[in-house]
Amino acid sequence: MDLVPALEEPLQQPLKSVLGPATAKVMAEHLGLHTVGDLLHHYPRRYEERGQLTHLADLPMDEHVTVVAQVADARLHTFASAKAPRGKGQRLEVTITDGSGRLQLVFFGAGVHKPHKELLPGTSAMFAGKVSVFNRRLQLAHPAYELLRGDPEESVETWAGALIPIYPATAKLESWKIGKAIQTVLPTAQEAVDPLPGTLREGRGLVPLPEALLKIHRPHTKADIEDARSRLKWDEAFVLQVALARRRHADAQLPAVPRRPAPDGLLTAFDARLPFTLTEGQQRVSREIFADLATDHPMHRLLQGEVGSGKTMVALRAMLAVVDSGGQAAMLAPTEVLAQQHHRSIVEMMGELAEGGMLGGAEQGTKVVLLTGSMGTAARRQALLDLTTGEAGIVIGTHALIEDKVQFHDLGLVVVDEQHRFGVEQRDALRGKGKQPPHLLVMTATPIPRTVAMTVFGDLETSVLDQLPAGRSPIASHVVPAADKPHFLARAWERVREEVSNGHQAYVVCPRIGDEEDDPKKTGRKKPPESPEDAAEKRPPLAVLDVADQLAKGPLKGLRVEVLHGRMHPDDKDAVMRRFAAGDTDVLVATTVIEVGVNVPNATAMVIMDADRFGVSQLHQLRGRVGRGSAPGLCLLVTEMPEASAARQRLNAVAATLDGFELSRIDLEQRREGDVLGQAQSGARTSLRMLAVIDDEEIIAEARQEATAVVAADPELTRLPALRTALDALLDEEREQYLEKG
């Protein structure tokens, strides 16, 4: 982040004597470390004390580990083998211990000589390798090791209490080699430019940056580590929040046309038609949006809400308000199925108000058009004409809306559904179609913990819909352990038949389509799986076409079963959805194309096959497709994973709560932030290294406040050149564009 010339030097040059080009290459390719500054910001993952060694008892299988331990015993064995038929083969077995457990090390062949001389009983060393099992015992085969020799000047207590940094390493570069390289460049830490304003640093009692870098890499006490971590977390949070605050500040300076609904216009007529009253949440969020639309700079708002909380209704009312004021509104959907679904439901909700200019259309009405890539030429030409003339007030479409040919009469509002599926460039291209920047409403059905929203969508104001509309039914969710209890799966299909016999419908969701060419996973398996967990993981995921066929011939024989997946022709997909919505199909076997937006109130049951292959938020999304009417919903999560596995615990968590915000926290704790932060945190330099989004909620919130105040006082950061430098390093060109467009 704070890459001044000394810290910008490429690793290969200053460290030639220590690293050499080969090590520098490994650092660049495997760890994304290119400069001295990058290396200084490669922080230890944890610290070992020689006195209290790693718990050998807790070693994870199949992972690359670093342990600090003492040699208890070393024995050289000779044996006969194909390579050494006369009993000349050599195997060195070394037992190490740390007081909590023991671990076997093995060395073979010519590789036994050096360790045989060096690893004598009583010797302490760091060992690194991959944990495997041999004869039911944990072992490291041919581990790399580094002897820990106490300086004769050092007392035993000092030596035993010293903190050894353990760095995130790779099989090609052990932790201690990284440590040695860092020790070589540590003196340049004195030249690190401190991005935090002095008043902020002193006010919060944070140590200066050079001191933090020294303490993180060469701590004398645990307090040193705490000081360094507190400071480095603040750096990451603050610099990122300044970038976002500048984005918000710049947006506030842009001109936009205020859009206020006409007193007795389209919105009033629409509200009068509604057969229900809006929830308090919908009314509150609508007021926030209307206040933003009435200002003369563009709205940038994130609308997040529970599955089924009525976000589409809120977005539609915003679009109608803009049409009322003489503008046009565009809704961008991630898939054709969803665009068609939105178009159909909006036209139904508006009735004659969606037939502006047509015979029988309402006087205040407007035209609602659909624009997708697979439309016929005539329909497409008419839709484009309606947009150019302003005849169509509302357009719903896929990325086909972004094409150069598409011209608007007066684009006033862009609504983006399911934000995470759209690239920033796509949103930007659509926003560029307004005469002045249009207002922007971003919707997501995946509830996001507040901290992630502040970190990733920090340039958007956030509105949250957290209550379900009246008349929505609860959804019961259960895990079906198909491998442990096959009769549970048989019962699941009986439940589907019961729902259908009661006049309802059901979904069956599978991870795969099933018309793929040779699946590499199916062929070439050489060895049998070692455990039920492996067996469940290594089997190819269940496929829509296979499952539909088996169900139609077996447990659901006699029911009307249809399939839906992404590779079908759009017209066929639409026809299948129409038949299902009309009740002409009993069971729809589908991929995740039904994940968002599909609304069939009569569908009450969902069976998700291989549920462990889906993410937590995806399962929550899928489950939200049932229970949309007055009858209660049922969601069955089928898995072959054993009870103790992490995958089963994840499914149990989904079955235990319907609270999407709670699930998103669980999801984030189980995955790394990088997955969640996605492109907003891409690039080796900008990814969060010290900050944990869930744990450091307070720091993120405080950093946002501080950043907003700093930017309000000095938007160009002219009085804070060091912060400007840190920002430039964080916002390399790609990132700068990302925020510019975001």
XYZ file of C-alpha atoms in Angstrom:
742
model
C 0.000 0.000 0.000
C 2.717 2.457 0.996
C 5.076 1.698 -1.819
C 7.714 4.438 -1.922
C 10.737 3.967 -4.206
C 12.780 1.870 -1.704
C 9.768 -0.394 -1.213
C 8.987 -0.531 -4.927
C 12.245 -2.249 -5.815
C 11.678 -5.612 -7.524
C 12.518 -8.550 -5.282
C 15.064 -10.049 -7.628
C 17.513 -7.152 -7.445
C 18.064 -6.259 -3.788
C 17.839 -9.889 -2.733
C 19.958 -11.566 -5.366
C 22.390 -12.747 -2.730
C 19.588 -14.115 -0.536
C 16.830 -15.165 -2.889
C 18.207 -15.581 -6.327
C 15.951 -15.411 -9.374
C 14.381 -18.847 -8.704
C 13.039 -17.881 -5.261
C 11.911 -14.468 -6.484
C 10.025 -16.273 -9.276
C 8.277 -18.603 -6.799
C 7.341 -15.575 -4.659
C 5.869 -13.786 -7.677
C 4.014 -16.786 -9.125
C 2.752 -18.500 -5.982
C 2.405 -15.687 -3.446
C 1.875 -12.623 -5.687
C 4.890 -10.871 -4.112
C 6.801 -8.708 -6.588
C 8.393 -5.850 -4.629
C 10.096 -5.225 -1.288
C 6.882 -3.539 -0.128
C 4.800 -6.587 -1.085
C 7.147 -8.780 0.956
C 6.931 -6.502 4.012
C 3.134 -6.737 3.802
C 3.239 -10.573 3.707
C 2.363 -10.979 7.376
C 2.883 -14.058 9.569
C -0.197 -16.276 9.832
C 0.658 -17.144 13.451
C 3.610 -17.392 15.829
C 5.201 -20.362 17.551
C 6.925 -20.269 20.881
C 9.765 -22.722 21.180
C 8.601 -23.384 24.718
C 4.984 -24.167 23.785
C 5.159 -26.013 20.527
C 2.527 -26.695 17.871
C -0.033 -29.229 18.916
C 0.954 -32.281 16.935
C -2.249 -33.831 18.232
C -4.312 -31.408 16.093
C -2.589 -31.726 12.721
C -4.934 -31.487 9.717
C -4.767 -34.247 7.092
C -3.483 -33.547 3.580
C -2.416 -30.002 4.444
C 0.985 -28.398 4.172
C 2.001 -27.657 7.762
C 4.925 -26.150 9.661
C 5.622 -27.565 13.129
C 8.230 -26.757 15.735
C 9.251 -29.832 17.733
C 12.068 -31.808 19.321
C 13.566 -35.065 18.063
C 12.700 -37.883 20.492
C 14.166 -40.782 18.565
C 15.895 -41.537 15.217
C 16.431 -45.016 13.689
C 17.978 -46.118 10.423
C 16.498 -49.281 8.860
C 17.749 -51.259 5.884
C 15.380 -53.172 3.622
C 15.270 -54.971 0.280
C 13.334 -53.456 -2.623
C 13.174 -53.587 -6.433
C 15.752 -50.790 -6.572
C 17.963 -52.260 -3.836
C 17.476 -56.070 -4.019
C 20.343 -56.964 -1.648
C 18.862 -55.295 1.377
C 20.732 -52.057 0.724
C 17.641 -49.809 0.766
C 17.728 -47.298 3.631
C 14.882 -45.688 5.530
C 15.350 -43.167 8.340
C 12.455 -42.937 10.807
C 12.524 -39.935 13.138
C 9.972 -39.431 15.912
C 9.385 -35.840 16.994
C 7.358 -34.589 19.925
C 6.040 -31.327 21.299
C 4.540 -32.608 24.532
C 1.013 -32.778 23.057
C 1.631 -35.581 20.588
C 4.170 -37.449 18.496
C 4.735 -37.479 14.760
C 6.750 -39.793 12.543
C 9.106 -38.370 9.894
C 10.437 -40.658 7.145
C 13.369 -40.181 4.773
C 14.380 -42.686 2.055
C 17.372 -43.539 -0.130
C 20.142 -41.008 -0.564
C 17.975 -38.475 1.294
C 18.724 -40.138 4.674
C 22.359 -39.065 5.079
C 22.007 -35.393 6.014
C 19.051 -35.817 8.453
C 20.746 -38.890 9.972
C 23.703 -36.676 10.945
C 21.665 -33.630 11.990
C 18.436 -34.893 13.598
C 19.866 -36.322 16.796
C 17.631 -36.920 19.838
C 17.161 -33.654 21.755
C 17.578 -31.454 18.661
C 14.885 -28.809 18.104
C 13.874 -27.822 14.580
C 11.103 -26.472 12.383
C 9.668 -29.111 10.038
C 7.452 -28.483 7.012
C 5.642 -30.985 4.814
C 2.309 -32.545 3.913
C 0.594 -34.614 6.585
C -0.294 -38.130 5.413
C -1.281 -41.416 7.059
C 0.788 -44.623 6.930
C -0.194 -47.717 8.930
C -2.849 -45.614 10.674
C -0.231 -43.179 11.974
C 0.303 -39.568 10.938
C 3.582 -38.918 9.201
C 5.548 -36.361 7.174
C 7.515 -37.915 4.302
C 10.768 -36.122 3.407
C 9.887 -32.902 5.255
C 12.031 -29.812 4.798
C 13.524 -28.753 8.123
C 15.502 -25.940 9.727
C 17.486 -26.571 12.919
C 16.844 -24.112 15.746
C 20.238 -23.365 17.253
C 20.153 -21.174 20.334
C 22.809 -18.480 20.382
C 25.247 -19.434 23.187
C 24.851 -15.861 24.518
C 21.072 -16.373 24.868
C 19.696 -17.815 28.069
C 17.551 -20.943 27.718
C 14.483 -18.969 28.893
C 14.911 -16.257 26.255
C 15.497 -18.841 23.560
C 12.492 -20.964 24.553
C 10.220 -17.897 24.829
C 11.182 -16.340 21.485
C 8.277 -15.943 19.019
C 8.875 -17.641 15.674
C 6.756 -16.147 12.869
C 5.065 -18.781 10.677
C 4.276 -17.302 7.244
C 1.633 -18.331 4.702
C 3.866 -20.593 2.598
C 3.654 -22.934 -0.363
C 5.049 -26.403 -1.001
C 7.750 -24.689 -3.083
C 8.814 -22.148 -0.471
C 8.933 -22.933 3.235
C 7.902 -20.455 5.908
C 11.445 -19.988 7.257
C 12.833 -19.130 3.809
C 10.195 -16.415 3.503
C 11.129 -15.317 7.038
C 14.819 -15.035 6.094
C 13.981 -12.966 3.004
C 11.796 -10.646 5.112
C 14.569 -10.211 7.712
C 16.861 -9.079 4.865
C 14.501 -6.314 3.718
C 13.215 -5.353 7.198
C 15.572 -2.340 7.521
C 13.763 -0.684 4.569
C 10.572 -0.661 6.693
C 11.964 2.565 8.229
C 11.295 4.241 4.866
C 7.619 3.228 4.731
C 5.452 6.323 4.315
C 2.683 6.424 6.914
C -0.751 6.830 5.271
C -2.696 7.593 8.476
C -3.076 11.287 9.349
C -1.089 12.055 12.527
C -4.149 13.261 14.453
C -6.024 10.032 13.700
C -3.041 7.872 14.682
C -2.444 9.692 17.953
C -6.155 9.961 18.759
C -6.504 6.181 18.520
C -3.159 5.329 20.114
C -1.813 3.519 17.050
C 1.926 2.904 16.535
C 3.654 4.437 13.444
C 3.800 2.214 10.353
C 7.585 1.453 10.380
C 7.271 0.314 14.004
C 4.209 -1.824 13.165
C 6.110 -3.579 10.347
C 9.072 -4.302 12.643
C 6.806 -5.622 15.397
C 4.737 -7.860 13.118
C 7.835 -9.568 11.663
C 10.142 -9.516 14.693
C 8.013 -9.372 17.852
C 9.613 -9.682 21.286
C 6.312 -10.068 23.136
C 2.692 -10.869 22.390
C 1.877 -7.204 23.104
C 4.126 -6.277 20.146
C 1.997 -8.496 17.883
C -1.239 -6.896 19.161
C 0.118 -3.360 18.613
C 1.179 -4.226 15.080
C -2.073 -5.965 14.174
C -4.256 -3.124 15.472
C -2.262 -0.644 13.424
C -2.132 -2.693 10.180
C -5.866 -3.454 10.331
C -6.538 0.279 10.545
C -4.362 0.879 7.473
C -6.368 -1.569 5.384
C -9.763 -0.405 6.606
C -8.985 3.316 6.400
C -7.337 3.435 2.968
C -10.157 1.351 1.450
C -12.835 3.512 3.104
C -11.120 6.704 1.867
C -11.298 5.304 -1.681
C -15.019 4.630 -1.247
C -15.677 7.989 0.476
C -14.023 9.816 -2.441
C -16.246 7.832 -4.797
C -19.368 8.904 -2.861
C -18.140 12.500 -2.741
C -17.503 12.569 -6.511
C -20.968 11.093 -7.198
C -22.564 13.785 -5.071
C -21.006 16.427 -7.361
C -22.500 14.943 -10.570
C -25.635 16.587 -11.971
C -28.828 14.546 -12.376
C -32.422 15.367 -13.271
C -34.617 15.309 -10.135
C -37.496 12.853 -10.699
C -40.666 13.525 -8.690
C -43.909 11.615 -9.303
C -46.843 13.652 -10.678
C -49.596 14.325 -8.096
C -52.316 12.183 -9.737
C -50.191 10.254 -12.176
C -49.141 6.717 -12.918
C -47.850 5.904 -9.407
C -51.087 7.052 -7.730
C -53.148 5.008 -10.209
C -50.941 1.951 -9.614
C -51.159 2.209 -5.797
C -54.953 2.453 -6.071
C -54.994 -0.889 -7.960
C -52.971 -2.822 -5.379
C -55.047 -5.571 -3.684
C -52.885 -5.343 -0.535
C -51.128 -2.717 1.545
C -47.352 -2.396 1.444
C -45.409 -3.604 4.487
C -43.923 -0.970 6.818
C -40.495 -1.914 5.456
C -41.589 -1.393 1.849
C -43.064 2.004 2.737
C -39.914 3.076 4.617
C -37.554 2.003 1.822
C -39.783 3.633 -0.822
C -39.593 6.946 1.104
C -35.757 6.695 1.147
C -35.690 6.031 -2.612
C -38.163 8.808 -3.490
C -36.142 11.299 -1.414
C -33.009 10.327 -3.388
C -34.803 10.539 -6.743
C -35.946 14.092 -5.947
C -32.363 15.416 -5.581
C -30.248 16.897 -8.358
C -27.392 14.391 -8.067
C -27.646 10.701 -8.974
C -29.020 8.226 -6.439
C -26.672 5.309 -5.726
C -28.603 2.943 -3.514
C -28.284 -0.734 -2.645
C -31.605 -2.417 -1.861
C -31.042 -5.688 -0.092
C -33.728 -7.849 1.317
C -34.767 -11.282 2.330
C -35.894 -13.740 -0.313
C -39.525 -12.831 -0.979
C -39.523 -9.527 0.933
C -41.057 -7.654 -2.007
C -38.018 -5.893 -3.506
C -39.526 -6.034 -7.021
C -42.587 -4.103 -5.822
C -40.374 -1.380 -4.325
C -38.292 -1.185 -7.532
C -41.419 -1.036 -9.709
C -42.852 1.892 -7.718
C -39.523 3.738 -8.145
C -39.665 3.091 -11.908
C -43.262 4.359 -12.070
C -42.279 7.540 -10.206
C -39.578 8.211 -12.834
C -42.006 7.549 -15.717
C -44.443 9.939 -14.015
C -41.813 12.667 -14.173
C -41.340 12.165 -17.917
C -38.302 9.852 -17.785
C -37.696 6.202 -18.625
C -36.602 3.339 -16.376
C -34.568 0.256 -17.317
C -34.321 -2.959 -15.312
C -31.317 -5.153 -16.002
C -31.792 -8.868 -15.155
C -29.021 -11.502 -15.177
C -30.801 -14.180 -17.252
C -33.466 -14.355 -19.956
C -35.676 -16.537 -17.740
C -35.583 -13.837 -15.061
C -36.082 -10.947 -17.510
C -39.161 -12.700 -18.959
C -40.435 -13.485 -15.470
C -40.032 -9.834 -14.349
C -41.709 -8.580 -17.528
C -44.633 -10.951 -17.088
C -45.189 -10.147 -13.403
C -44.809 -6.348 -13.874
C -47.314 -6.333 -16.763
C -49.728 -8.402 -14.616
C -49.339 -6.070 -11.605
C -49.888 -2.960 -13.764
C -52.806 -4.322 -15.815
C -54.164 -1.667 -18.207
C -51.511 0.777 -16.904
C -48.950 -1.265 -18.893
C -50.839 -0.665 -22.138
C -50.160 3.034 -22.662
C -51.007 4.175 -26.192
C -52.857 0.932 -26.895
C -56.585 0.314 -27.311
C -58.068 -0.265 -23.844
C -54.945 1.062 -22.158
C -55.278 3.468 -19.237
C -54.914 7.208 -19.864
C -51.925 7.565 -17.511
C -50.465 4.244 -18.733
C -47.121 3.591 -20.343
C -45.660 0.802 -22.446
C -43.589 -1.945 -20.764
C -41.228 -3.638 -23.224
C -38.941 -6.658 -23.012
C -35.551 -6.716 -24.719
C -33.450 -9.903 -24.790
C -30.818 -11.300 -27.127
C -32.976 -14.090 -28.524
C -36.007 -11.986 -29.563
C -37.203 -12.130 -33.169
C -36.140 -9.280 -35.473
C -39.570 -7.648 -35.775
C -40.285 -7.665 -32.025
C -36.779 -6.349 -31.343
C -37.112 -3.535 -33.904
C -40.432 -2.461 -32.355
C -38.963 -2.516 -28.816
C -35.987 -0.376 -29.917
C -38.339 2.092 -31.630
C -40.519 2.363 -28.485
C -37.412 3.197 -26.418
C -36.088 5.839 -28.830
C -39.441 7.643 -29.122
C -40.145 7.447 -25.404
C -43.351 5.455 -26.056
C -42.021 2.771 -23.651
C -41.534 4.136 -20.156
C -40.212 0.863 -18.738
C -37.870 -1.661 -20.354
C -36.832 -4.959 -18.808
C -33.959 -6.830 -20.370
C -30.719 -8.744 -20.153
C -27.316 -7.405 -21.194
C -28.907 -6.951 -24.659
C -29.933 -3.527 -23.231
C -26.278 -2.476 -23.221
C -25.672 -2.862 -26.958
C -24.781 0.251 -28.964
C -27.998 0.092 -31.000
C -30.151 0.657 -27.911
C -31.029 4.385 -27.590
C -33.275 5.892 -24.913
C -35.439 8.995 -25.207
C -34.646 10.056 -21.607
C -33.191 7.397 -19.292
C -33.806 8.440 -15.688
C -33.355 5.285 -13.587
C -31.384 2.055 -13.918
C -32.413 -0.864 -11.680
C -29.869 -3.687 -11.560
C -31.234 -6.991 -10.246
C -28.791 -9.405 -8.596
C -25.822 -7.051 -8.652
C -23.152 -9.717 -8.182
C -23.928 -11.202 -11.597
C -23.185 -8.006 -13.512
C -19.762 -6.711 -14.332
C -19.139 -3.075 -13.492
C -18.478 -2.385 -17.196
C -22.010 -3.574 -18.029
C -23.616 -1.282 -15.450
C -21.448 1.569 -16.644
C -22.410 1.063 -20.297
C -26.100 1.245 -19.387
C -25.622 4.331 -17.217
C -23.832 6.001 -20.145
C -27.085 5.909 -22.144
C -28.655 8.773 -20.170
C -28.307 12.436 -21.252
C -27.189 13.045 -17.672
C -26.146 10.274 -15.258
C -29.343 8.341 -14.398
C -30.244 7.356 -10.849
C -29.072 3.837 -9.903
C -30.831 1.257 -7.736
C -28.942 -1.990 -7.178
C -30.948 -4.944 -5.804
C -29.566 -8.085 -4.236
C -31.532 -10.991 -2.814
C -28.472 -12.328 -0.998
C -28.528 -10.561 2.349
C -25.079 -9.131 3.044
C -23.666 -8.626 6.544
C -23.363 -4.912 7.323
C -19.571 -5.017 7.309
C -19.388 -6.538 3.848
C -21.875 -3.974 2.591
C -19.658 -1.203 4.022
C -16.527 -2.736 2.492
C -17.745 -3.816 -0.922
C -20.667 -1.495 -1.572
C -19.274 1.383 0.472
C -20.036 3.819 -2.337
C -23.764 2.971 -2.171
C -26.298 4.015 0.443
C -28.018 0.900 1.790
C -31.705 0.132 2.335
C -32.748 -3.139 3.970
C -36.089 -4.959 3.666
C -36.190 -7.455 6.501
C -39.862 -8.367 6.899
C -41.948 -10.623 4.707
C -45.279 -9.459 3.235
C -48.453 -10.679 4.942
C -49.787 -13.986 3.639
C -46.334 -15.476 3.116
C -46.027 -18.926 4.641
C -43.159 -20.333 6.671
C -40.838 -22.851 4.981
C -39.866 -26.033 6.846
C -36.364 -27.243 5.892
C -34.882 -30.694 6.595
C -31.623 -32.446 5.738
C -32.151 -35.859 4.066
C -29.066 -38.072 4.645
C -29.445 -40.314 1.581
C -26.376 -42.485 2.271
C -26.991 -43.090 6.018
C -30.775 -43.426 5.749
C -31.975 -44.348 2.224
C -35.570 -44.696 3.475
C -35.546 -40.915 4.199
C -35.049 -40.286 0.468
C -37.928 -42.643 -0.401
C -40.069 -40.674 2.086
C -39.013 -37.407 0.382
C -40.516 -38.586 -2.926
C -43.693 -39.647 -1.081
C -43.938 -36.106 0.342
C -43.659 -34.678 -3.207
C -46.519 -36.974 -4.341
C -48.603 -35.842 -1.322
C -48.083 -32.156 -2.214
C -49.135 -32.835 -5.823
C -52.204 -34.813 -4.743
C -53.184 -31.766 -2.638
C -53.180 -29.671 -5.819
C -49.677 -28.182 -5.395
C -46.437 -28.384 -7.392
C -42.781 -29.110 -6.653
C -39.235 -28.336 -7.800
C -36.337 -30.798 -7.894
C -32.983 -29.012 -8.233
C -29.744 -30.660 -9.469
C -26.226 -29.217 -9.798
C -25.632 -30.387 -13.380
C -27.539 -30.566 -16.692
C -26.319 -33.988 -17.850
C -25.813 -33.510 -21.592
C -22.108 -32.705 -21.229
C -19.471 -34.448 -23.340
C -17.293 -37.047 -21.584
C -17.028 -35.889 -18.019
C -13.356 -36.216 -17.033
C -14.444 -36.983 -13.491
C -16.285 -40.093 -14.650
C -13.326 -41.684 -16.361
C -9.837 -42.631 -15.359
C -10.457 -43.140 -11.634
C -7.575 -45.343 -10.536
C -8.040 -45.927 -6.855
C -11.172 -46.497 -4.808
C -12.253 -43.601 -2.565
C -10.985 -43.800 0.995
C -14.083 -42.697 2.902
C -17.837 -42.048 2.489
C -17.011 -38.327 2.320
C -14.555 -38.927 -0.528
C -17.073 -41.159 -2.286
C -19.755 -38.450 -2.095
C -17.327 -35.784 -3.271
C -15.716 -37.761 -6.098
C -18.976 -38.944 -7.660
C -20.045 -36.583 -10.487
C -22.864 -34.263 -9.338
C -26.382 -35.469 -10.096
C -27.779 -34.215 -13.406
C -31.204 -32.838 -14.345
C -31.712 -35.093 -17.382
C -30.777 -38.312 -15.513
C -32.771 -37.480 -12.377
C -35.883 -36.416 -14.347
C -35.777 -39.677 -16.277
C -35.361 -41.809 -13.121
C -38.147 -39.961 -11.270
C -40.610 -40.171 -14.182
C -40.033 -43.944 -14.457
C -39.766 -44.579 -10.717
C -40.915 -42.754 -7.565
C -42.880 -40.011 -9.417
C -44.345 -42.247 -12.143
C -47.675 -40.924 -13.398
C -46.911 -37.274 -12.487
C -46.249 -34.613 -15.143
C -42.465 -34.081 -14.891
C -40.627 -31.479 -17.034
C -37.031 -30.208 -17.171
C -35.589 -26.674 -17.262
C -31.922 -25.733 -17.688
C -29.747 -22.977 -19.094
C -28.826 -24.638 -22.385
C -32.411 -24.888 -23.642
C -33.615 -22.498 -26.361
C -35.076 -19.352 -24.701
C -38.517 -19.958 -26.247
C -38.529 -23.518 -24.863
C -37.487 -22.252 -21.431
C -40.255 -19.668 -21.480
C -42.815 -22.286 -22.569
C -41.768 -24.638 -19.732
C -42.035 -21.800 -17.178
C -45.436 -20.772 -18.513
C -46.762 -24.359 -18.250
C -45.394 -24.656 -14.705
C -46.855 -21.273 -13.687
C -50.228 -22.295 -15.182
C -50.232 -25.549 -13.178
C -49.906 -27.812 -16.244
C -46.703 -29.384 -14.835
C -46.533 -31.147 -11.452
C -42.782 -31.358 -10.942
C -40.079 -29.167 -12.490
C -36.591 -30.730 -12.472
C -34.197 -27.810 -12.942
C -30.721 -26.404 -12.481
C -30.193 -23.163 -10.568
C -31.825 -21.168 -13.399
C -34.771 -20.954 -10.985
C -32.555 -19.475 -8.246
C -33.845 -15.903 -8.322
C -37.051 -14.170 -9.250
C -39.121 -17.176 -10.297
C -42.526 -16.754 -8.685
C -45.027 -19.637 -8.722
C -47.182 -19.344 -5.551
C -48.658 -22.831 -6.048
C -45.206 -24.509 -5.794
C -44.901 -25.687 -2.190
C -42.121 -28.316 -2.153
C -38.483 -28.338 -3.240
C -36.019 -31.236 -3.173
C -32.385 -30.144 -3.669
C -30.215 -33.071 -4.799
C -26.509 -33.061 -3.802
C -27.311 -30.015 -1.665
C -23.721 -30.031 -0.349
C -22.557 -28.908 -3.823
C -24.296 -25.531 -3.411
C -23.227 -22.517 -1.339
C -25.180 -21.376 1.718
C -26.619 -18.257 0.065
C -27.517 -20.240 -3.063
C -29.481 -22.777 -0.984
C -31.265 -19.901 0.759
C -32.108 -18.360 -2.636
C -33.423 -21.649 -4.021
C -35.508 -22.334 -0.942
C -37.146 -18.901 -1.385
C -38.932 -20.218 -4.499
C -41.412 -22.198 -2.339
C -43.847 -20.968 0.307
C -44.712 -17.951 -1.858
C -48.446 -18.527 -1.534
C -50.749 -19.221 1.405
C -49.771 -22.920 1.778
C -46.665 -23.730 3.877
C -43.423 -24.516 2.020
C -41.176 -27.556 2.381
C -37.495 -27.728 1.409
C -35.577 -31.037 1.562
C -31.761 -30.895 1.336
C -30.552 -34.282 0.046
C -26.905 -35.200 0.666
C -24.652 -38.258 0.838
C -22.074 -36.498 3.032
C -21.442 -38.153 6.417
C -22.810 -36.636 9.608
C -19.493 -35.275 10.933
C -18.476 -33.504 7.702
C -18.268 -29.715 7.358
C -20.697 -29.936 4.427
C -23.370 -31.516 6.658
C -22.850 -28.833 9.316
C -23.378 -26.195 6.616
C -26.647 -27.863 5.550
C -27.782 -28.156 9.169
C -27.213 -24.395 9.549
C -29.385 -23.694 6.478
C -32.132 -26.005 7.768
C -32.022 -24.367 11.210
C -32.757 -20.743 10.218
C -34.707 -18.782 7.616
C -32.781 -15.589 8.460
C -30.711 -14.730 5.390
C -28.552 -12.233 7.301
C -27.637 -14.910 9.851
C -26.849 -17.371 7.030
C -24.692 -14.838 5.214
C -22.605 -14.438 8.383
C -22.201 -18.232 8.658
C -21.280 -18.332 4.978
C -18.682 -15.612 5.399
C -17.161 -17.249 8.461
C -16.772 -20.517 6.552
C -15.366 -19.012 3.369
C -12.625 -16.461 3.068
C -13.536 -12.803 2.511
C -11.832 -12.909 -0.865
C -14.660 -15.001 -2.273
C -17.199 -12.531 -0.996
C -15.365 -9.332 -1.811
C -14.768 -10.571 -5.339
C -13.540 -8.044 -7.823
C -13.762 -5.133 -5.424
C -10.792 -6.630 -3.628
C -8.967 -8.163 -6.573
C -5.228 -7.861 -7.088
C -2.506 -9.085 -4.782
C -1.817 -5.708 -3.208
C -5.366 -4.792 -2.414
C -6.689 -8.020 -0.922
C -7.316 -7.830 2.808
C -4.385 -9.405 4.619
C -4.942 -8.430 8.217
C -8.561 -7.312 8.314
C -11.270 -9.951 8.829
C -14.551 -8.494 7.633
C -16.762 -10.239 10.192
C -14.462 -9.924 13.241
C -13.371 -6.336 12.657
C -16.805 -4.791 12.324
C -16.009 -1.929 14.719
C -12.778 -0.952 12.959
C -14.532 -0.887 9.565
C -17.382 1.280 10.899
C -14.983 3.695 12.649
C -12.684 3.843 9.607
C -15.679 4.722 7.443
C -16.560 7.646 9.747
C -12.964 8.905 9.833
C -12.603 8.536 6.051
C -15.839 10.429 5.364
C -14.657 13.320 7.590
C -11.192 13.430 5.967
C -12.634 13.474 2.429
C -15.275 16.098 3.304
C -12.519 18.403 4.587
C -10.006 17.722 1.798
C -11.488 15.797 -1.181
C -8.238 15.859 -3.190
C -6.149 14.911 -0.101
C -3.752 17.772 -0.923
C -2.775 18.112 2.750
C -2.196 14.350 3.087
C 0.389 13.346 0.437
C 1.272 10.079 2.220
C -2.382 8.982 2.175
C -2.544 9.947 -1.518
C 0.502 7.686 -2.181
C -1.112 4.775 -0.318
C -4.320 5.324 -2.258
C -2.496 5.320 -5.587
C -0.895 1.997 -4.687
C -4.247 0.526 -3.598
C -6.009 1.885 -6.660
C -3.824 0.667 -9.440
C -5.375 1.533 -12.790
C -7.737 -1.411 -12.945
C -9.043 -0.760 -9.455
C -9.414 2.983 -10.099
C -11.595 2.199 -13.123
C -13.563 -0.299 -11.084
C -14.486 2.362 -8.526
C -14.989 5.006 -11.213
C -17.607 2.807 -12.801
C -18.949 1.082 -9.723
